[in-house]
Amino acid sequence: MFASIRKHLQKLVEWLDFPPPRPVPGVADIHWEFMGDLLGELTALSDTETVAFLHRDFTGPDAIRELTRQWIWPVWARFTPASREKILHTLDYCLATGSEKTGWIFPSYGIPIRTETRLFFATVRKELTGNPVPDSIDRRRYRENRRQAFANTLFSDMTAEKNGDTSLPGLPLRHGLILPRDMQRHAASQPLERIRHWAATGTTPDGVPGLPCDAARWTSGTDPDIIREMAAARFERQKHDRVGVHRLTLTFSHPVGEGYLAGCPDTTVTTRKARCIIDRLGFLVRCYPVLRE
């Protein structure tokens, strides 16, 4: 019985993930999560690294440039040219139009960096490309593509370290591990009051400090093991030789999570989305509900 339900649920998710619309000549498709993908390793910090970043100052351009060289450039170098183009289009659109989605990245991914987000992403873009963000853009040449099939199309080299490839810059030295308790923080058994406190203060249900961030738990009828299995299967299907995806977002036909947006502890938000972060060796290291559409 359970195997049958699992099979039907997997088919439903795959059916809902329609292929993205056909490209329109002269129009660039964008998606807000691409700005988070650009940050790579910063989206899956260990508890040790989270505490360390909380004590660093990233309010000035010099500090942001240093962070870019150490943490973001090695990730950027691994993206395929087509993926880099999608990221840049998204950055240009969000920054040039003043989109509020620029401010979604840090709280949605739980990144513990104190900074002004527009300054941060503008500085990162210039450091990576040598060019500043354009002062203005023609909005007709951009299209916000909300299809999850499109959101999952950023590909990068996932196996350089495993194969001993020295042609790409080394990724930052990691301190600590992503522990199973990260999964427990989103368990359906977590009291809503702890989730609310997490969103308001940044402190996780088990006491690890951070910045206010989106905080959610799985709904009581959701089996996160099934979601992780789906993500692993999708990841394997999307691998091509050495190229794969770093982040997968799955959309369901029913709510799978509930919680609170950063700094908004008075309104409960439900979601049909789950985000899965895969490290550069192909291991699933994080899986949690995504509250922002």
C-alpha positions as a printed Julia matrix, in Angstrom:
293×3 Matrix{Float64}:
  0.0    0.0     0.0
  2.72   2.47    1.0
  4.78   1.62   -2.08
  1.75   2.31   -4.28
  1.12   5.69   -2.64
  4.78   6.61   -3.0
  4.74   5.7    -6.71
  1.62   7.77   -7.41
  3.0   10.74   -5.45
  6.24  10.66   -7.41
  4.36  10.56  -10.72
  2.18  13.48   -9.65
  5.19  15.63   -8.81
  6.86  14.82  -12.1
  3.63  15.57  -13.97
  3.29  18.96  -12.31
  6.86  19.95  -13.24
  5.97  21.02  -16.77
  8.76  21.86  -19.19
  9.47  25.6   -19.3
  7.81  27.73  -22.0
  9.54  27.99  -25.34
 12.27  30.66  -25.48
 11.21  33.97  -26.98
 13.79  35.56  -29.32
 15.37  38.57  -27.67
 13.78  37.82  -24.26
 15.78  36.51  -21.28
 14.06  34.22  -18.78
 14.95  34.81  -15.12
 14.21  33.21  -11.74
 14.87  34.66   -8.29
 16.45  31.48   -6.87
 19.33  31.86   -9.34
 20.74  34.6    -7.09
 20.91  32.06   -4.28
 22.52  29.45   -6.52
 25.28  31.97   -7.25
 26.24  31.88   -3.55
 26.82  28.13   -3.7
 28.58  26.92   -0.56
 27.12  29.79    1.48
 23.66  28.22    1.16
 24.69  25.14    3.15
 26.92  26.35    5.97
 27.59  24.12    8.93
 26.73  25.32   12.43
 30.4   26.14   13.05
 30.59  28.25    9.9
 27.28  29.96   10.66
 28.53  31.2    14.02
 31.82  32.35   12.45
 30.04  34.37    9.74
 27.85  36.07   12.33
 30.96  37.74   13.76
 32.23  39.05   10.41
 31.41  42.45    8.95
 30.23  42.5     5.34
 28.77  45.99    5.25
 31.59  47.41    3.09
 32.54  46.69   -0.55
 36.07  45.51    0.36
 34.74  42.76    2.62
 32.21  41.71   -0.02
 34.93  41.53   -2.66
 37.07  39.35   -0.4
 34.12  37.03    0.26
 33.46  36.87   -3.49
 37.03  35.83   -4.26
 37.12  33.18   -1.53
 33.62  31.68   -1.63
 31.72  32.78   -4.74
 34.29  32.89   -7.54
 35.13  29.14   -7.31
 31.4   28.37   -7.59
 30.93  30.82  -10.46
 33.84  29.24  -12.36
 32.05  25.87  -12.31
 28.78  27.07  -13.89
 28.25  26.4   -17.58
 28.24  29.51  -19.83
 24.45  29.23  -20.32
 23.93  29.06  -16.55
 26.12  32.11  -15.95
 24.06  34.02  -18.48
 20.83  33.15  -16.65
 22.31  34.3   -13.34
 23.5   37.61  -14.81
 20.15  38.28  -16.46
 18.44  37.68  -13.11
 20.88  39.93  -11.25
 20.52  42.73  -13.78
 16.74  42.59  -13.79
 16.3   42.44  -10.01
 18.89  45.12   -9.25
 18.0   47.53  -12.07
 14.26  47.35  -11.33
 14.6   47.47   -7.54
 12.83  44.11   -7.21
 12.02  43.09   -3.65
 13.14  39.57   -4.54
 16.76  40.7    -4.18
 16.09  40.79   -0.45
 14.59  37.3    -0.43
 17.86  35.44   -0.88
 19.54  35.67    2.53
 16.43  34.92    4.64
 15.13  32.23    2.27
 18.44  30.35    2.21
 19.25  31.14    5.85
 22.55  32.84    5.02
 23.98  34.52    8.18
 25.57  37.58    6.56
 24.94  41.12    7.77
 24.94  43.36    4.71
 22.81  45.53    2.45
 21.61  43.1    -0.19
 21.63  45.43   -3.2
 25.16  46.61   -2.45
 26.17  42.99   -1.9
 24.9   41.62   -5.21
 26.03  44.67   -7.2
 29.54  44.3    -5.77
 29.57  40.55   -6.43
 28.48  41.08  -10.04
 31.2   43.64  -10.71
 33.86  41.46   -9.07
 32.87  38.44  -11.17
 32.45  40.17  -14.53
 34.36  43.44  -14.28
 31.19  45.33  -15.23
 28.69  47.16  -13.01
 24.96  46.54  -13.0
 23.27  48.55  -15.79
 21.52  51.7   -14.58
 18.36  50.81  -16.47
 17.03  47.94  -18.56
 14.27  47.33  -21.07
 11.8   45.27  -19.03
 10.26  43.9   -22.21
 13.48  41.94  -22.79
 13.07  39.96  -19.55
 10.51  37.4   -18.44
 10.08  36.07  -14.92
  9.74  32.34  -15.5
  8.11  30.76  -12.46
  8.11  27.22  -13.82
 10.06  24.95  -11.52
 11.39  23.05  -14.5
 13.15  26.26  -15.51
 14.33  27.03  -11.98
 16.19  23.72  -11.94
 18.26  24.4   -15.07
 21.5   25.82  -13.65
 24.26  23.31  -14.35
 27.81  23.27  -13.01
 30.79  20.94  -12.69
 29.98  18.75   -9.69
 32.92  16.34   -9.78
 36.13  18.35  -10.24
 37.4   17.61   -6.74
 36.4   13.96   -6.91
 38.33  13.51  -10.16
 41.35  15.51   -9.03
 40.76  18.23  -11.63
 43.05  21.21  -10.98
 41.8   23.37  -13.88
 39.17  25.01  -11.67
 39.85  27.19   -8.6
 39.64  25.37   -5.29
 36.46  25.62   -3.27
 36.75  27.18    0.2
 38.01  25.02    3.04
 34.94  23.85    4.94
 34.81  23.77    8.75
 32.35  21.3    10.21
 29.68  19.13    8.64
 26.03  19.43    7.7
 24.61  17.24   10.44
 21.41  15.18   10.43
 20.02  17.51   13.09
 19.61  20.13   10.35
 16.87  17.85    9.02
 15.38  17.52   12.51
 14.97  21.29   12.75
 12.26  21.1    10.09
 10.5   18.03   11.5
  6.71  18.14   11.73
  7.06  17.45   15.45
  8.76  20.82   16.06
  6.38  23.11   18.01
  5.21  26.08   15.96
  6.4   28.38   18.75
 10.0   27.24   18.16
  9.6   27.8    14.43
  8.22  31.27   15.15
 11.19  32.05   17.41
 13.56  30.84   14.69
 12.03  33.21   12.14
 12.08  36.18   14.53
 15.59  35.75   16.0
 17.52  33.38   13.73
 18.14  30.96   16.58
 17.38  27.38   15.53
 15.1   25.13   17.61
 18.21  23.46   19.04
 19.87  26.76   20.0
 22.32  27.62   17.18
 22.36  31.42   16.69
 21.82  33.1    13.34
 20.03  35.99   11.67
 16.23  36.18   11.29
 15.32  33.87    8.42
 12.43  32.0     6.87
 11.68  29.08    9.18
  9.38  26.16    8.42
  8.51  22.65    9.46
  7.11  19.82    7.37
  3.36  19.3     7.62
  2.2   16.28    9.59
  1.24  14.36    6.43
  4.57  14.92    4.66
  7.29  12.29    4.55
 10.62  14.12    4.01
 12.33  10.82    3.23
 10.19  10.51    0.09
 11.06  14.08   -0.91
 14.76  13.39   -0.48
 14.45  10.21   -2.54
 12.68  12.18   -5.29
 15.42  14.81   -5.25
 18.14  12.19   -5.47
 16.4   10.5    -8.42
 15.89  13.83  -10.21
 19.52  14.75   -9.6
 20.69  11.51  -11.19
 18.49  12.1   -14.23
 19.82  15.62  -14.7
 23.5   14.63  -14.51
 25.37  14.74  -17.8
 28.94  13.46  -17.62
 30.51  15.79  -15.03
 27.75  18.39  -15.09
 24.84  18.49  -12.65
 22.65  20.74  -10.53
 23.48  22.14   -7.1
 19.95  23.06   -6.04
 16.65  21.37   -6.85
 13.27  22.82   -5.92
 10.28  20.49   -6.07
  6.67  21.67   -6.24
  3.79  19.52   -4.97
  0.04  19.6    -5.5
 -0.6   20.06   -1.77
  1.08  21.89    1.15
  4.2   20.14    2.42
  5.44  22.79    4.86
  4.34  25.6     7.15
  6.14  28.34    9.0
  6.97  32.05    9.14
  8.84  34.49    6.95
 11.84  36.26    8.45
 10.72  39.01   10.79
  7.02  38.18   10.3
  6.17  35.88   13.23
  2.46  36.76   13.28
  1.39  35.18    9.99
  1.62  31.46    9.31
  2.58  30.63    5.72
  2.0   27.3     4.02
  3.99  26.1     1.02
  3.93  23.45   -1.69
  7.67  23.78   -2.36
 10.73  21.98   -1.0
 14.35  22.98   -1.66
 17.12  20.39   -1.8
 20.79  21.44   -1.71
 23.36  19.07   -3.19
 27.06  19.49   -2.46
 29.8   19.44   -5.11
 30.41  15.73   -4.59
 26.77  14.91   -5.29
 25.55  14.37   -1.72
 22.21  15.78   -0.58
 23.08  17.96    2.43
 19.93  20.01    3.05
 16.2   19.57    2.37
 13.54  21.93    3.73
 10.26  23.72    2.88
 10.53  26.96    0.86
  8.04  29.63    1.95
  8.52  32.17   -0.86
  6.91  31.68   -4.26
